[in-house]
Amino acid sequence: MLPADRFPASARKSAFPYVLTGALLIALVGSLHVAQADPRRLLEGDALDNVLRFLRGSLPPRLSLDFLGLMVRPVLETVQISVMGMVIAVLIGLPLGLIGTSTLSWSGVLHERRSRPGRWLVGFVPYAVARALSSVFRSIPEYVWALLFVRAVGLGPFPGVLAIGVAYGGMLAKVYSEILESANPRPLEALHASGAARPGIVLYGLVPQALPSFVSYTLYRWECAIRASSILGLVGAGGLGQQIELSMRMFQFDEVATLLMMLFVLVTGVDLVSGRLRAPFLR
């Protein structure tokens, strides 16, 4: 005789999967209506004519030496915007990420000897402020930040640098704190049990675990900053984006094709460089 099942399956079936599926289908249908997502519009007369006009105008791309020479400065400007933007982003994101990490600020093995009121005032309040600031910085797109900074400091690369620095600083802070909070706690506990001080626990237990992910994600964000700096040029922040906007406005599609090719080469080059920089940390 078989023993009785200690945990018999419930005879009642949950309706939650059906309700969730129905809600998702309703949301999908509603989104199609509100977003007016209709691929057939791409094949309508005017849209198709405009696409064909762009393709005819962009071939062949403009590769004359005088035009390529004029584009050297915007290319360098795009790279400089991304590099300076990332420097500011790291300067914002690193301290916010460290303060916004619960295991470093107010909970976990590093704070077992601190009283509860001390944890709240010295640890949790700065933690909450850092998390709120990083949320504000990353919730506003870099495009909107650029519009604000153009009003503040005028046209040119500087508002683009500030826009990337602030928006990406919030993103880096969020990811840095999540990397630190997901670190394996066992090395920290072992160092704590052996009597190591708090800086030593962080330096020898936490940093070696987090550093490869820090480097990898920061370099990935640099690639994104190259693309973002070209978009920010559309609002007057300089670089390749500003040249693309000017060429589009003048219907010089052969120049647009050349500029897009330059952007592709730039992003691919950054991808290769970041891959070489990332490799030693991932071994």
mmCIF file of C-alpha atoms in Angstrom:
data_model
loop_
_atom_site.group_PDB
_atom_site.id
_atom_site.type_symbol
_atom_site.label_atom_id
_atom_site.label_comp_id
_atom_site.label_asym_id
_atom_site.label_seq_id
_atom_site.Cartn_x
_atom_site.Cartn_y
_atom_site.Cartn_z
ATOM 1 C CA MET A 1 0.000 0.000 0.000
ATOM 2 C CA LEU A 2 1.431 3.320 -1.031
ATOM 3 C CA PRO A 3 1.758 5.994 1.666
ATOM 4 C CA ALA A 4 -0.675 8.874 1.514
ATOM 5 C CA ASP A 5 0.543 11.968 -0.300
ATOM 6 C CA ARG A 6 1.479 14.531 2.359
ATOM 7 C CA PHE A 7 1.048 17.423 -0.078
ATOM 8 C CA PRO A 8 -1.895 16.558 -2.368
ATOM 9 C CA ALA A 9 -2.401 18.792 -5.378
ATOM 10 C CA SER A 10 -5.213 21.273 -5.017
ATOM 11 C CA ALA A 11 -8.346 20.340 -6.905
ATOM 12 C CA ARG A 12 -9.033 24.032 -7.604
ATOM 13 C CA LYS A 13 -7.246 25.495 -10.588
ATOM 14 C CA SER A 14 -6.063 29.058 -10.350
ATOM 15 C CA ALA A 15 -7.664 31.546 -12.741
ATOM 16 C CA PHE A 16 -4.667 33.867 -12.551
ATOM 17 C CA PRO A 17 -2.884 32.604 -15.737
ATOM 18 C CA TYR A 18 -6.078 33.085 -17.772
ATOM 19 C CA VAL A 19 -6.688 36.554 -16.319
ATOM 20 C CA LEU A 20 -3.079 37.548 -16.981
ATOM 21 C CA THR A 21 -3.200 36.230 -20.560
ATOM 22 C CA GLY A 22 -6.430 38.116 -21.214
ATOM 23 C CA ALA A 23 -4.988 41.332 -19.758
ATOM 24 C CA LEU A 24 -1.868 41.031 -21.926
ATOM 25 C CA LEU A 25 -3.959 40.465 -25.069
ATOM 26 C CA ILE A 26 -6.124 43.495 -24.263
ATOM 27 C CA ALA A 27 -2.985 45.573 -23.632
ATOM 28 C CA LEU A 28 -1.500 44.394 -26.961
ATOM 29 C CA VAL A 29 -4.638 45.279 -28.935
ATOM 30 C CA GLY A 30 -4.881 48.626 -27.147
ATOM 31 C CA SER A 31 -1.228 49.392 -27.859
ATOM 32 C CA LEU A 32 -1.659 48.637 -31.557
ATOM 33 C CA HIS A 33 -4.542 51.130 -31.672
ATOM 34 C CA VAL A 34 -2.942 53.897 -29.573
ATOM 35 C CA ALA A 35 0.541 53.620 -31.132
ATOM 36 C CA GLN A 36 -0.984 53.357 -34.641
ATOM 37 C CA ALA A 37 1.501 50.579 -35.436
ATOM 38 C CA ASP A 38 0.529 49.794 -39.021
ATOM 39 C CA PRO A 39 3.393 48.512 -41.242
ATOM 40 C CA ARG A 40 1.180 48.963 -44.317
ATOM 41 C CA ARG A 41 1.743 52.726 -44.047
ATOM 42 C CA LEU A 42 5.364 52.152 -45.126
ATOM 43 C CA LEU A 43 4.070 50.858 -48.465
ATOM 44 C CA GLU A 44 1.716 53.757 -49.124
ATOM 45 C CA GLY A 45 2.485 56.055 -52.057
ATOM 46 C CA ASP A 46 4.042 59.061 -50.277
ATOM 47 C CA ALA A 47 6.038 56.995 -47.787
ATOM 48 C CA LEU A 48 7.395 54.694 -50.485
ATOM 49 C CA ASP A 49 8.274 57.654 -52.723
ATOM 50 C CA ASN A 50 10.186 59.341 -49.886
ATOM 51 C CA VAL A 51 12.113 56.154 -49.091
ATOM 52 C CA LEU A 52 13.028 55.638 -52.740
ATOM 53 C CA ARG A 53 13.995 59.307 -53.052
ATOM 54 C CA PHE A 54 16.340 58.952 -50.077
ATOM 55 C CA LEU A 55 17.895 55.770 -51.471
ATOM 56 C CA ARG A 56 18.387 57.291 -54.932
ATOM 57 C CA GLY A 57 19.899 60.437 -53.413
ATOM 58 C CA SER A 58 22.228 58.555 -51.068
ATOM 59 C CA LEU A 59 23.863 56.443 -53.794
ATOM 60 C CA PRO A 60 26.711 56.792 -54.258
ATOM 61 C CA PRO A 61 27.779 58.264 -50.888
ATOM 62 C CA ARG A 62 29.823 61.437 -51.065
ATOM 63 C CA LEU A 63 33.444 60.377 -50.620
ATOM 64 C CA SER A 64 35.285 63.384 -52.023
ATOM 65 C CA LEU A 65 38.435 64.347 -50.144
ATOM 66 C CA ASP A 66 37.237 67.879 -49.425
ATOM 67 C CA PHE A 67 34.041 66.609 -47.760
ATOM 68 C CA LEU A 68 35.859 63.885 -45.789
ATOM 69 C CA GLY A 69 38.398 66.470 -44.652
ATOM 70 C CA LEU A 70 35.643 68.733 -43.391
ATOM 71 C CA MET A 71 34.138 65.846 -41.389
ATOM 72 C CA VAL A 72 37.322 65.093 -39.432
ATOM 73 C CA ARG A 73 36.491 67.700 -36.818
ATOM 74 C CA PRO A 74 32.871 66.494 -36.212
ATOM 75 C CA VAL A 75 34.123 62.919 -35.855
ATOM 76 C CA LEU A 76 36.705 63.980 -33.262
ATOM 77 C CA GLU A 77 34.075 66.114 -31.559
ATOM 78 C CA THR A 78 31.724 63.121 -31.301
ATOM 79 C CA VAL A 79 34.441 61.005 -29.681
ATOM 80 C CA GLN A 80 35.397 63.817 -27.299
ATOM 81 C CA ILE A 81 31.760 64.358 -26.268
ATOM 82 C CA SER A 82 31.410 60.657 -25.456
ATOM 83 C CA VAL A 83 34.707 60.458 -23.552
ATOM 84 C CA MET A 84 34.127 63.592 -21.456
ATOM 85 C CA GLY A 85 30.505 62.597 -20.907
ATOM 86 C CA MET A 86 31.600 59.206 -19.590
ATOM 87 C CA VAL A 87 34.195 60.809 -17.297
ATOM 88 C CA ILE A 88 31.458 62.938 -15.729
ATOM 89 C CA ALA A 89 29.113 59.925 -15.644
ATOM 90 C CA VAL A 90 31.655 57.863 -13.684
ATOM 91 C CA LEU A 91 32.327 60.787 -11.320
ATOM 92 C CA ILE A 92 28.578 60.982 -10.635
ATOM 93 C CA GLY A 93 27.731 57.292 -10.789
ATOM 94 C CA LEU A 94 30.512 55.832 -8.663
ATOM 95 C CA PRO A 95 29.853 57.755 -5.410
ATOM 96 C CA LEU A 96 26.087 57.520 -5.868
ATOM 97 C CA GLY A 97 26.402 53.789 -6.552
ATOM 98 C CA LEU A 98 28.554 53.185 -3.473
ATOM 99 C CA ILE A 99 26.264 55.198 -1.182
ATOM 100 C CA GLY A 100 23.197 53.643 -2.809
ATOM 101 C CA THR A 101 24.366 50.096 -2.007
ATOM 102 C CA SER A 102 22.483 48.804 1.024
ATOM 103 C CA THR A 103 25.229 46.369 2.009
ATOM 104 C CA LEU A 104 27.725 49.253 2.175
ATOM 105 C CA SER A 105 25.438 51.876 3.748
ATOM 106 C CA TRP A 106 23.247 50.372 6.418
ATOM 107 C CA SER A 107 22.690 46.603 6.275
ATOM 108 C CA GLY A 108 24.730 43.415 6.148
ATOM 109 C CA VAL A 109 27.870 42.153 7.779
ATOM 110 C CA LEU A 110 29.644 45.531 7.736
ATOM 111 C CA HIS A 111 27.073 47.116 10.055
ATOM 112 C CA GLU A 112 26.369 44.400 12.605
ATOM 113 C CA ARG A 113 28.105 46.339 15.363
ATOM 114 C CA ARG A 114 26.261 49.593 14.705
ATOM 115 C CA SER A 115 23.126 50.474 16.689
ATOM 116 C CA ARG A 116 19.771 50.615 14.920
ATOM 117 C CA PRO A 117 19.388 54.461 15.274
ATOM 118 C CA GLY A 118 22.941 54.858 13.980
ATOM 119 C CA ARG A 119 22.201 52.687 10.966
ATOM 120 C CA TRP A 120 19.096 54.740 10.194
ATOM 121 C CA LEU A 121 20.634 58.215 10.470
ATOM 122 C CA VAL A 122 24.138 57.631 9.128
ATOM 123 C CA GLY A 123 23.364 54.849 6.690
ATOM 124 C CA PHE A 124 19.803 54.661 5.456
ATOM 125 C CA VAL A 125 19.139 58.384 4.895
ATOM 126 C CA PRO A 126 22.169 58.907 2.579
ATOM 127 C CA TYR A 127 21.296 55.587 0.898
ATOM 128 C CA ALA A 128 17.746 56.774 0.155
ATOM 129 C CA VAL A 129 18.966 60.185 -1.080
ATOM 130 C CA ALA A 130 21.522 58.549 -3.407
ATOM 131 C CA ARG A 131 18.925 56.150 -4.836
ATOM 132 C CA ALA A 132 16.460 59.017 -5.382
ATOM 133 C CA LEU A 133 19.071 61.169 -7.151
ATOM 134 C CA SER A 134 20.149 58.345 -9.457
ATOM 135 C CA SER A 135 16.472 57.706 -10.299
ATOM 136 C CA VAL A 136 15.947 61.368 -11.221
ATOM 137 C CA PHE A 137 19.113 61.484 -13.357
ATOM 138 C CA ARG A 138 18.273 58.377 -15.401
ATOM 139 C CA SER A 139 14.511 58.910 -15.666
ATOM 140 C CA ILE A 140 15.036 62.000 -17.875
ATOM 141 C CA PRO A 141 16.398 61.021 -21.335
ATOM 142 C CA GLU A 142 19.721 62.491 -22.438
ATOM 143 C CA TYR A 143 17.907 64.206 -25.310
ATOM 144 C CA VAL A 144 15.795 66.228 -22.823
ATOM 145 C CA TRP A 145 18.850 66.909 -20.646
ATOM 146 C CA ALA A 146 20.600 68.289 -23.759
ATOM 147 C CA LEU A 147 17.696 70.633 -24.492
ATOM 148 C CA LEU A 148 17.877 71.939 -20.916
ATOM 149 C CA PHE A 149 21.653 72.412 -21.023
ATOM 150 C CA VAL A 150 21.508 74.102 -24.450
ATOM 151 C CA ARG A 151 19.213 76.692 -22.834
ATOM 152 C CA ALA A 152 21.636 77.031 -19.925
ATOM 153 C CA VAL A 153 25.084 77.145 -21.589
ATOM 154 C CA GLY A 154 24.255 77.663 -25.271
ATOM 155 C CA LEU A 155 24.951 75.610 -28.403
ATOM 156 C CA GLY A 156 28.057 73.477 -28.805
ATOM 157 C CA PRO A 157 29.542 70.225 -27.512
ATOM 158 C CA PHE A 158 29.410 71.187 -23.823
ATOM 159 C CA PRO A 159 25.620 70.654 -23.357
ATOM 160 C CA GLY A 160 26.061 67.243 -24.984
ATOM 161 C CA VAL A 161 28.824 66.370 -22.532
ATOM 162 C CA LEU A 162 26.669 67.426 -19.595
ATOM 163 C CA ALA A 163 23.624 65.557 -20.903
ATOM 164 C CA ILE A 164 25.540 62.287 -21.281
ATOM 165 C CA GLY A 165 27.285 62.802 -17.938
ATOM 166 C CA VAL A 166 24.099 63.335 -15.940
ATOM 167 C CA ALA A 167 21.859 60.741 -17.648
ATOM 168 C CA TYR A 168 24.523 58.032 -17.796
ATOM 169 C CA GLY A 169 25.682 58.890 -14.266
ATOM 170 C CA GLY A 170 22.252 57.858 -12.978
ATOM 171 C CA MET A 171 22.382 54.633 -15.006
ATOM 172 C CA LEU A 172 25.880 53.768 -13.789
ATOM 173 C CA ALA A 173 24.879 54.426 -10.167
ATOM 174 C CA LYS A 174 21.948 52.040 -10.489
ATOM 175 C CA VAL A 175 24.003 49.252 -12.092
ATOM 176 C CA TYR A 176 27.021 49.722 -9.795
ATOM 177 C CA SER A 177 24.825 49.375 -6.700
ATOM 178 C CA GLU A 178 23.136 46.239 -8.101
ATOM 179 C CA ILE A 179 26.519 44.678 -8.912
ATOM 180 C CA LEU A 180 27.750 45.333 -5.368
ATOM 181 C CA GLU A 181 24.562 44.058 -3.756
ATOM 182 C CA SER A 182 24.664 40.817 -5.783
ATOM 183 C CA ALA A 183 28.249 40.018 -4.720
ATOM 184 C CA ASN A 184 28.827 36.720 -2.919
ATOM 185 C CA PRO A 185 28.661 37.501 0.851
ATOM 186 C CA ARG A 186 30.773 34.505 1.942
ATOM 187 C CA PRO A 187 34.195 36.176 1.367
ATOM 188 C CA LEU A 188 32.950 39.211 3.303
ATOM 189 C CA GLU A 189 31.775 37.037 6.192
ATOM 190 C CA ALA A 190 35.074 35.150 6.228
ATOM 191 C CA LEU A 191 37.085 38.389 6.388
ATOM 192 C CA HIS A 192 34.751 39.740 9.068
ATOM 193 C CA ALA A 193 35.105 36.563 11.149
ATOM 194 C CA SER A 194 38.909 36.768 10.896
ATOM 195 C CA GLY A 195 38.816 40.273 12.407
ATOM 196 C CA ALA A 196 39.410 42.359 9.255
ATOM 197 C CA ALA A 197 38.455 46.032 9.422
ATOM 198 C CA ARG A 198 35.672 47.460 7.260
ATOM 199 C CA PRO A 199 37.971 49.010 4.586
ATOM 200 C CA GLY A 200 39.835 45.723 4.306
ATOM 201 C CA ILE A 201 36.603 43.784 3.855
ATOM 202 C CA VAL A 202 35.543 46.116 1.061
ATOM 203 C CA LEU A 203 38.961 46.186 -0.596
ATOM 204 C CA TYR A 204 39.734 42.453 -0.506
ATOM 205 C CA GLY A 205 36.232 40.951 -0.394
ATOM 206 C CA LEU A 206 34.006 43.191 -2.490
ATOM 207 C CA VAL A 207 36.162 45.036 -5.022
ATOM 208 C CA PRO A 208 37.688 41.908 -6.655
ATOM 209 C CA GLN A 209 34.201 40.524 -7.278
ATOM 210 C CA ALA A 210 32.703 43.742 -8.635
ATOM 211 C CA LEU A 211 35.581 45.192 -10.674
ATOM 212 C CA PRO A 212 35.166 43.056 -13.864
ATOM 213 C CA SER A 213 31.456 43.859 -14.056
ATOM 214 C CA PHE A 214 32.168 47.538 -13.347
ATOM 215 C CA VAL A 215 34.663 47.750 -16.214
ATOM 216 C CA SER A 216 32.504 45.733 -18.610
ATOM 217 C CA TYR A 217 29.358 47.801 -18.066
ATOM 218 C CA THR A 218 31.215 51.147 -18.142
ATOM 219 C CA LEU A 219 32.795 50.298 -21.502
ATOM 220 C CA TYR A 220 29.438 49.184 -22.848
ATOM 221 C CA ARG A 221 28.009 52.538 -21.801
ATOM 222 C CA TRP A 222 30.844 54.253 -23.685
ATOM 223 C CA GLU A 223 29.647 52.550 -26.872
ATOM 224 C CA CYS A 224 26.143 53.830 -26.137
ATOM 225 C CA ALA A 225 27.579 57.317 -25.515
ATOM 226 C CA ILE A 226 29.013 57.397 -29.056
ATOM 227 C CA ARG A 227 25.552 56.775 -30.500
ATOM 228 C CA ALA A 228 23.940 59.194 -28.047
ATOM 229 C CA SER A 229 26.390 61.979 -28.897
ATOM 230 C CA SER A 230 25.329 61.736 -32.552
ATOM 231 C CA ILE A 231 21.672 62.065 -31.569
ATOM 232 C CA LEU A 232 22.398 65.011 -29.266
ATOM 233 C CA GLY A 233 23.899 66.827 -32.240
ATOM 234 C CA LEU A 234 20.374 67.162 -33.596
ATOM 235 C CA VAL A 235 19.598 69.673 -30.825
ATOM 236 C CA GLY A 236 22.760 71.698 -31.410
ATOM 237 C CA ALA A 237 25.266 69.772 -29.311
ATOM 238 C CA GLY A 238 27.787 69.479 -32.165
ATOM 239 C CA GLY A 239 29.461 66.387 -33.534
ATOM 240 C CA LEU A 240 28.287 64.111 -36.350
ATOM 241 C CA GLY A 241 24.656 64.483 -35.332
ATOM 242 C CA GLN A 242 24.661 68.184 -36.125
ATOM 243 C CA GLN A 243 26.144 67.485 -39.566
ATOM 244 C CA ILE A 244 23.529 64.785 -40.217
ATOM 245 C CA GLU A 245 20.772 67.220 -39.290
ATOM 246 C CA LEU A 246 22.201 69.922 -41.598
ATOM 247 C CA SER A 247 22.590 67.504 -44.525
ATOM 248 C CA MET A 248 19.065 66.125 -44.041
ATOM 249 C CA ARG A 249 17.658 69.651 -43.989
ATOM 250 C CA MET A 250 19.490 70.481 -47.238
ATOM 251 C CA PHE A 251 18.335 67.170 -48.833
ATOM 252 C CA GLN A 252 21.996 66.162 -49.333
ATOM 253 C CA PHE A 253 21.311 62.454 -48.885
ATOM 254 C CA ASP A 254 24.699 61.405 -50.300
ATOM 255 C CA GLU A 255 26.320 63.287 -47.404
ATOM 256 C CA VAL A 256 23.917 61.646 -44.940
ATOM 257 C CA ALA A 257 24.956 58.207 -46.218
ATOM 258 C CA THR A 258 28.627 59.081 -45.733
ATOM 259 C CA LEU A 259 27.995 60.386 -42.219
ATOM 260 C CA LEU A 260 26.077 57.229 -41.274
ATOM 261 C CA MET A 261 28.981 55.143 -42.579
ATOM 262 C CA MET A 262 31.344 57.199 -40.418
ATOM 263 C CA LEU A 263 29.128 56.599 -37.399
ATOM 264 C CA PHE A 264 29.130 52.858 -38.105
ATOM 265 C CA VAL A 265 32.931 52.810 -38.346
ATOM 266 C CA LEU A 266 33.179 54.842 -35.150
ATOM 267 C CA VAL A 267 30.909 52.536 -33.145
ATOM 268 C CA THR A 268 32.673 49.443 -34.507
ATOM 269 C CA GLY A 269 36.053 50.918 -33.591
ATOM 270 C CA VAL A 270 34.894 51.686 -30.055
ATOM 271 C CA ASP A 271 33.520 48.149 -29.798
ATOM 272 C CA LEU A 272 36.919 46.705 -30.741
ATOM 273 C CA VAL A 273 38.809 49.004 -28.375
ATOM 274 C CA SER A 274 36.470 48.335 -25.461
ATOM 275 C CA GLY A 275 36.732 44.598 -26.125
ATOM 276 C CA ARG A 276 40.531 44.787 -25.847
ATOM 277 C CA LEU A 277 40.283 46.854 -22.660
ATOM 278 C CA ARG A 278 37.688 44.520 -21.156
ATOM 279 C CA ALA A 279 39.539 41.272 -21.859
ATOM 280 C CA PRO A 280 42.145 41.442 -19.014
ATOM 281 C CA PHE A 281 39.399 41.913 -16.426
ATOM 282 C CA LEU A 282 37.347 38.942 -17.629
ATOM 283 C CA ARG A 283 40.147 36.339 -17.512
#
